Tab-separated table of C-alpha atoms in Angstrom:
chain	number	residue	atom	x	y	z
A	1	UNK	CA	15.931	48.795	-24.834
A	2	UNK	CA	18.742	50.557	-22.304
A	3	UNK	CA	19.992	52.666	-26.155
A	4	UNK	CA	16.005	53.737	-26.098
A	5	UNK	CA	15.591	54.355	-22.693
A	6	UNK	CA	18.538	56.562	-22.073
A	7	UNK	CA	17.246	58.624	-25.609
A	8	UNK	CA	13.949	59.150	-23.675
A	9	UNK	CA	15.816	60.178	-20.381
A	10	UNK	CA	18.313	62.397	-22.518
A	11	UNK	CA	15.116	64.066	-23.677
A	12	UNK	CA	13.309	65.234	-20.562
A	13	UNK	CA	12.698	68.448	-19.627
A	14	UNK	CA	14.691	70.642	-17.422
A	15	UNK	CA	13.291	70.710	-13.988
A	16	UNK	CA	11.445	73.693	-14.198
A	17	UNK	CA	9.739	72.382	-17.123
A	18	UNK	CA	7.270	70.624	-18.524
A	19	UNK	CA	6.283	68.064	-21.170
A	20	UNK	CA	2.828	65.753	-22.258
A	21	UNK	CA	3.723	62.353	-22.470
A	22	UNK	CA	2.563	61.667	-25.797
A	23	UNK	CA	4.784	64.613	-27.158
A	24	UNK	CA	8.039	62.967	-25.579
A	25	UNK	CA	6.873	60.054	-27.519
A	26	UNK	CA	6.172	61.805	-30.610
A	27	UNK	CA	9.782	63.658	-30.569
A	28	UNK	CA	12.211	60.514	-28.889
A	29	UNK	CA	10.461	58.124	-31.266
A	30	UNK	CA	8.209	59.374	-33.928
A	31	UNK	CA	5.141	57.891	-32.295
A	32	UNK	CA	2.848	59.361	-29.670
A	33	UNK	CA	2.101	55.652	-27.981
A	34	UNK	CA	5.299	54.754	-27.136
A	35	UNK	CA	5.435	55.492	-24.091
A	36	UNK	CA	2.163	54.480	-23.167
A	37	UNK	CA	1.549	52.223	-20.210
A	38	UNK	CA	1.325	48.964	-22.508
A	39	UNK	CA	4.269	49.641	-24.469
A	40	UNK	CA	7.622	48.139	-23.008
A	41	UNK	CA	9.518	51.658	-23.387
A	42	UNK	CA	6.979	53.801	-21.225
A	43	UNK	CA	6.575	50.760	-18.521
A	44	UNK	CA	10.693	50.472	-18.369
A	45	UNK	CA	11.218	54.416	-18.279
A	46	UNK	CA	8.157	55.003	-15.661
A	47	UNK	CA	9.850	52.293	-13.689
A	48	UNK	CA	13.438	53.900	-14.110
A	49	UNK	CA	11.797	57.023	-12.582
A	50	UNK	CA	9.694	55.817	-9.939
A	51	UNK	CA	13.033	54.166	-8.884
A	52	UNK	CA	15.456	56.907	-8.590
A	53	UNK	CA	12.967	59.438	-6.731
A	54	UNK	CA	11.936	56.998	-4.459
A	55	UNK	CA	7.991	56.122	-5.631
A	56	UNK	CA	5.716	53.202	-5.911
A	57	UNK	CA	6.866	50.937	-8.508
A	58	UNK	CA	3.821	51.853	-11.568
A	59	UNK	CA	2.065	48.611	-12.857
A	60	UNK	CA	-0.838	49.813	-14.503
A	61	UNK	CA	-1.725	53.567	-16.247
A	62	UNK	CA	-2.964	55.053	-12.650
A	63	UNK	CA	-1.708	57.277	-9.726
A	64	UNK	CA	1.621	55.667	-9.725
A	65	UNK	CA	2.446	55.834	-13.071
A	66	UNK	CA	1.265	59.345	-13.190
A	67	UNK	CA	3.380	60.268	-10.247
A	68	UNK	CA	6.551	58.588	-11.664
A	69	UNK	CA	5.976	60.572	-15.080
A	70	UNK	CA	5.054	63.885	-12.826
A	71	UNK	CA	8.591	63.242	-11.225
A	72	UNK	CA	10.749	63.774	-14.258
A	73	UNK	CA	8.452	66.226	-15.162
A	74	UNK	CA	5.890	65.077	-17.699
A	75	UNK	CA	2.551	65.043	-17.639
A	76	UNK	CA	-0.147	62.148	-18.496
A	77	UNK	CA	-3.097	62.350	-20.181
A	78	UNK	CA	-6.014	63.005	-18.065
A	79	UNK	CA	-9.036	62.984	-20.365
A	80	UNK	CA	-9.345	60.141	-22.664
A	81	UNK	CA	-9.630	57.877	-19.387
A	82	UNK	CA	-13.014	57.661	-18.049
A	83	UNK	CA	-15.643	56.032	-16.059
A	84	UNK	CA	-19.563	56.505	-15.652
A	85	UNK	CA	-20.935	56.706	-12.034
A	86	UNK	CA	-24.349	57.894	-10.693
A	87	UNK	CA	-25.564	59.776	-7.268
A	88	UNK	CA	-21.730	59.388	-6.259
A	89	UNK	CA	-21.692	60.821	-2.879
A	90	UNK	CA	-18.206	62.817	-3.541
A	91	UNK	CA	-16.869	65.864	-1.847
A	92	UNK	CA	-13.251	68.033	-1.796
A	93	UNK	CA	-11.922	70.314	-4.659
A	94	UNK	CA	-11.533	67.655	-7.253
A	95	UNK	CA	-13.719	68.904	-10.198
A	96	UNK	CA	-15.608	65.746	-10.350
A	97	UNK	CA	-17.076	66.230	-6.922
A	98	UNK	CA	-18.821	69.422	-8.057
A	99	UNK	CA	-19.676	67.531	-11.295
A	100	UNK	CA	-21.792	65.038	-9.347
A	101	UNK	CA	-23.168	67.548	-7.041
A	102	UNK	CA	-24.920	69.398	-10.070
A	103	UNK	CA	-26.630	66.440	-11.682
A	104	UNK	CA	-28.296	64.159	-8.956
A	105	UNK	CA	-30.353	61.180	-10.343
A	106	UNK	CA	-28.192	61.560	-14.120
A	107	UNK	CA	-25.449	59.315	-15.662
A	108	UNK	CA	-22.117	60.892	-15.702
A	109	UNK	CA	-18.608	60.712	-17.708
A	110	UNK	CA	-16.022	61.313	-15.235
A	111	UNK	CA	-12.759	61.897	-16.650
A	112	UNK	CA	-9.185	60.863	-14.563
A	113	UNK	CA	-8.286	64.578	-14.820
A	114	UNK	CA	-12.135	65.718	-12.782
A	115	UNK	CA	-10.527	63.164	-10.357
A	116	UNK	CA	-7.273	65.062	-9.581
A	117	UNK	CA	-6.986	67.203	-6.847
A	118	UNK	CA	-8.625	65.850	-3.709
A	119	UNK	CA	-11.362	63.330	-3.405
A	120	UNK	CA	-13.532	62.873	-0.302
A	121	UNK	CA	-16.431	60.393	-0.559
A	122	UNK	CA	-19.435	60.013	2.183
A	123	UNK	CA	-19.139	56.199	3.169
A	124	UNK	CA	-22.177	54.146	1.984
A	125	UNK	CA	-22.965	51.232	-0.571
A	126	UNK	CA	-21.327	51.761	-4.184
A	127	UNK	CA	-22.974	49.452	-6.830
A	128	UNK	CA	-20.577	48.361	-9.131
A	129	UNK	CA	-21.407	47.219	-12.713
A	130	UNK	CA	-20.065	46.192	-16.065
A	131	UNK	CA	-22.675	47.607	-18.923
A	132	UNK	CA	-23.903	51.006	-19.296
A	133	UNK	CA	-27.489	49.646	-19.697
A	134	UNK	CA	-27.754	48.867	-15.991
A	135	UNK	CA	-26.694	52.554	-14.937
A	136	UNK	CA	-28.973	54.175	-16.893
A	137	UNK	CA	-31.843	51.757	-16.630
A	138	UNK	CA	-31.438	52.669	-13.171
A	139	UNK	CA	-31.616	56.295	-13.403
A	140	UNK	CA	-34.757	56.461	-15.897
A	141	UNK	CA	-36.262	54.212	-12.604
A	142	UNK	CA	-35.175	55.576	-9.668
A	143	UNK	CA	-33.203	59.012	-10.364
A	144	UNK	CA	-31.698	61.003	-7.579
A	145	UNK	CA	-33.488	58.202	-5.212
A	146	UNK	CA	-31.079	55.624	-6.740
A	147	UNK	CA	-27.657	54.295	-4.303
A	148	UNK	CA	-24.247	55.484	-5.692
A	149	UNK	CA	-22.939	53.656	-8.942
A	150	UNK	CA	-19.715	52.940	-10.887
A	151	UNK	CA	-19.768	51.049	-14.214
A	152	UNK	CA	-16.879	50.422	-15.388
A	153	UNK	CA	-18.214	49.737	-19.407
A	154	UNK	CA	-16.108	46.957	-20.265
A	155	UNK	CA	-12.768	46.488	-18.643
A	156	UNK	CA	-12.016	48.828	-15.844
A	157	UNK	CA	-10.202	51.976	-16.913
A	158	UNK	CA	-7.300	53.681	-14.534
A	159	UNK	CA	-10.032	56.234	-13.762
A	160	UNK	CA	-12.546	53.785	-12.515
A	161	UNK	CA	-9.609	52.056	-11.013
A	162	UNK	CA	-8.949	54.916	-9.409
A	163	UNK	CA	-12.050	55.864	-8.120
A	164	UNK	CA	-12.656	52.744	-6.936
A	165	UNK	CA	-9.073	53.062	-4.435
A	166	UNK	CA	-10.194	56.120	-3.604
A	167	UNK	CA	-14.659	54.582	-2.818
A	168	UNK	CA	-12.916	51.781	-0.868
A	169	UNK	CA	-10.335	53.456	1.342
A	170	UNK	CA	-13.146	56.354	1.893
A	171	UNK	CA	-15.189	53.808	3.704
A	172	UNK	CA	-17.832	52.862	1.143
A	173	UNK	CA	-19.096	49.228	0.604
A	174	UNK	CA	-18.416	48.134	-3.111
A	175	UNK	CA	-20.572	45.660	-4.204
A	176	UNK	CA	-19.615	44.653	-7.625
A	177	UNK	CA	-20.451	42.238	-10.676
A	178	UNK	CA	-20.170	42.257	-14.603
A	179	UNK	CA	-21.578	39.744	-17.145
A	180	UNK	CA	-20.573	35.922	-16.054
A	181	UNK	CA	-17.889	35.050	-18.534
A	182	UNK	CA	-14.519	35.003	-19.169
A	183	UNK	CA	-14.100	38.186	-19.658
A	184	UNK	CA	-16.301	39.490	-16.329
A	185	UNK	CA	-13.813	37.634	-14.476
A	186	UNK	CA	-11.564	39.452	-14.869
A	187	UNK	CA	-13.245	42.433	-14.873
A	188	UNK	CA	-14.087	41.346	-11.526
A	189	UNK	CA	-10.352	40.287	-10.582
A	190	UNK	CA	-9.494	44.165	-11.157
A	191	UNK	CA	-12.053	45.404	-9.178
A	192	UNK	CA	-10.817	43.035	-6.720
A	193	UNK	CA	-7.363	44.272	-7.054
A	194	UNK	CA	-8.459	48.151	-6.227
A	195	UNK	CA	-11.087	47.104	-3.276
A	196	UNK	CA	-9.641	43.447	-2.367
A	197	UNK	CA	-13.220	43.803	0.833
A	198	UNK	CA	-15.970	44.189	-2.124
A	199	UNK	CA	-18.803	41.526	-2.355
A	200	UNK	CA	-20.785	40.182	-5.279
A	201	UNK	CA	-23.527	41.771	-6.170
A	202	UNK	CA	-25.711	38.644	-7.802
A	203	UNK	CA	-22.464	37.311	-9.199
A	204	UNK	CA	-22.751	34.033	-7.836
A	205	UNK	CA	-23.441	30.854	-8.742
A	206	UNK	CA	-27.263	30.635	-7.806
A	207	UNK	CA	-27.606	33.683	-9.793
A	208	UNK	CA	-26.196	31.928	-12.681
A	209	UNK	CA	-28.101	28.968	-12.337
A	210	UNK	CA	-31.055	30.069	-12.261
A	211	UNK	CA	-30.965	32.321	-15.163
A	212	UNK	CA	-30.077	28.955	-16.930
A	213	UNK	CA	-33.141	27.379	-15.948
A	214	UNK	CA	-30.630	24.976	-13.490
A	215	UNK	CA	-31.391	23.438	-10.219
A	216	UNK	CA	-28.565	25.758	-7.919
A	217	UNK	CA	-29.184	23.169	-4.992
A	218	UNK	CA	-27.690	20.668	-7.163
A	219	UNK	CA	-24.301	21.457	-6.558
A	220	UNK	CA	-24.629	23.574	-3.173
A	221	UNK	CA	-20.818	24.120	-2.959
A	222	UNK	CA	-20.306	24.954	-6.123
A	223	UNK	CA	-18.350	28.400	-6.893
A	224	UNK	CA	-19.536	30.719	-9.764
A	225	UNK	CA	-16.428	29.598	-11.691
A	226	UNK	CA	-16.895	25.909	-11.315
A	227	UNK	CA	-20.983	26.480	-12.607
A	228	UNK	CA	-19.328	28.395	-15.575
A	229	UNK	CA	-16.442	26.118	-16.315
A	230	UNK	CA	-19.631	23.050	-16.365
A	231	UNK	CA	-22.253	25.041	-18.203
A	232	UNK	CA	-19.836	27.411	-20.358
A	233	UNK	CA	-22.927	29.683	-21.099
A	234	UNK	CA	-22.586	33.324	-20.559
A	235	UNK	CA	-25.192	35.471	-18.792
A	236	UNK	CA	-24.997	38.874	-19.016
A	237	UNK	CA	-26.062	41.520	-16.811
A	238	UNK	CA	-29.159	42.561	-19.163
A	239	UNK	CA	-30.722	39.086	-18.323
A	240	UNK	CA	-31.059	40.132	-15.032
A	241	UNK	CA	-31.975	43.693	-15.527
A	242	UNK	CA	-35.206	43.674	-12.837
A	243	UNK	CA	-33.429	42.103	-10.300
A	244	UNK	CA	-30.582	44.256	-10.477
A	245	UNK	CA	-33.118	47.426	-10.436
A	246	UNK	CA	-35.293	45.395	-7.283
A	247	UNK	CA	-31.999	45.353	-5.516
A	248	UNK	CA	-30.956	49.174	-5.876
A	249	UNK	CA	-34.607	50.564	-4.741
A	250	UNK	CA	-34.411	48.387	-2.030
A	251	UNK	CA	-31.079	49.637	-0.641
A	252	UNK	CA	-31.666	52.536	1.653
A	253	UNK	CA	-30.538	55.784	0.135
């Protein structure tokens, strides 16, 4: 690994220069994903830089890893990473603000790259979901009348990580879920990670019970993770779609 690292370092660009990350990959190894943030090379050399100009350690593909990269001069990717919000109450000269501006009450694919540049957000309630289904259910129902939303389809990209650092510290309440199984916890546990103040929003163990068709005063201590771990049945967010809907028209917006 030191042999491969020391290739890759031997291989930067002068500092007046530049370089993409996947074509440093691409000429140092013969493959354009190997320095990518889950491959032991690109973690180890992102670390090796972060460390001699002083930065945040990187642990995941976002701002850290990006500025680590930025110091030796290479840049990351900034478009394949992605995350759908609606009505997001953003300001600044990040692209993505004017992006939202243009389109109130309609879906939108914001890429990490709209999300460079400077990011100001009006504080409010940010609904946080899982499947695309619940954003745009909720935009053919209430449009532009509809409270800021982030979905982060599937497991949380480093944009939507991003943007949800940048919701939280901005002041806005995150209230989050995803569908109740395994993998929604962690979901969940990233969101978490990003905006460790953020409250369920119907991810709880009533919620779950019910859906089942169980008693939820039963067990009235019982966490969402203990009902799962005894029923094992996954709900997922569609189940719940008019609830979820009730709940955004009526938050104040």
């Amino acid at each position: 690994m030191a042999e491969q690292v020391a290739a890759v370092w031997r291989a930067l660009p002068r500092p007046d220069g530049a370089t993409r990350l996947a074509q440093l990959a691409a000429t140092v190894r013969r493959d354009a994903h190997a320095l990518d943030a889950d491959q032991p090379l690109g973690r180890a050399v992102a670390r090796l830089a972060a460390a001699v100009h002083g930065l945040d350690r990187p642990r995941r593909a976002g701002a850290a890893w990006r500025a680590a990269w930025a110091a030796i001069g290479v840049r990351c990717d900034g478009v394949s990473s992605r995350v759908l919000v609606l009505n997001l109450p953003l300001h600044g000269p990040a692209p993505a603000a004017e992006l939202c501006a243009a389109v109130p009450g309609e879906p939108l694919w914001l890429t990490l790259r709209s999300l460079s540049g400077g990011l100001r957000v009006r504080p409010g309630p940010v609904y946080v979901c899982e499947n695309v289904t619940v954003v745009e259910t909720a935009a053919d129902a209430l449009g532009a009348r509809c409270p800021a939303m982030v979905c982060t389809d599937g497991m949380p990209s480093g944009a939507a990580l991003d943007l949800m650092t940048a919701l939280a510290t901005g002041g806005c309440e995150l209230h989050y879920r995803a569908d109740i199984d395994q993998a929604g916890f962690v979901i969940t546990d990233q969101v978490l990670s990003v905006a460790p103040s953020a409250t369920p929003w119907r991810f709880d163990a009533a919620t779950y019970l019910i859906t089942l068709g169980q008693d939820p005063g039963r067990e009235p201590t019982e966490s969402l993770r203990e009902a799962y771990a005894r029923y094992g049945e996954p709900v997922h967010e569609e189940a719940i779609l008019d609830d979820l809907i009730a709940d955004l028209r009526a938050t104040p917006w």
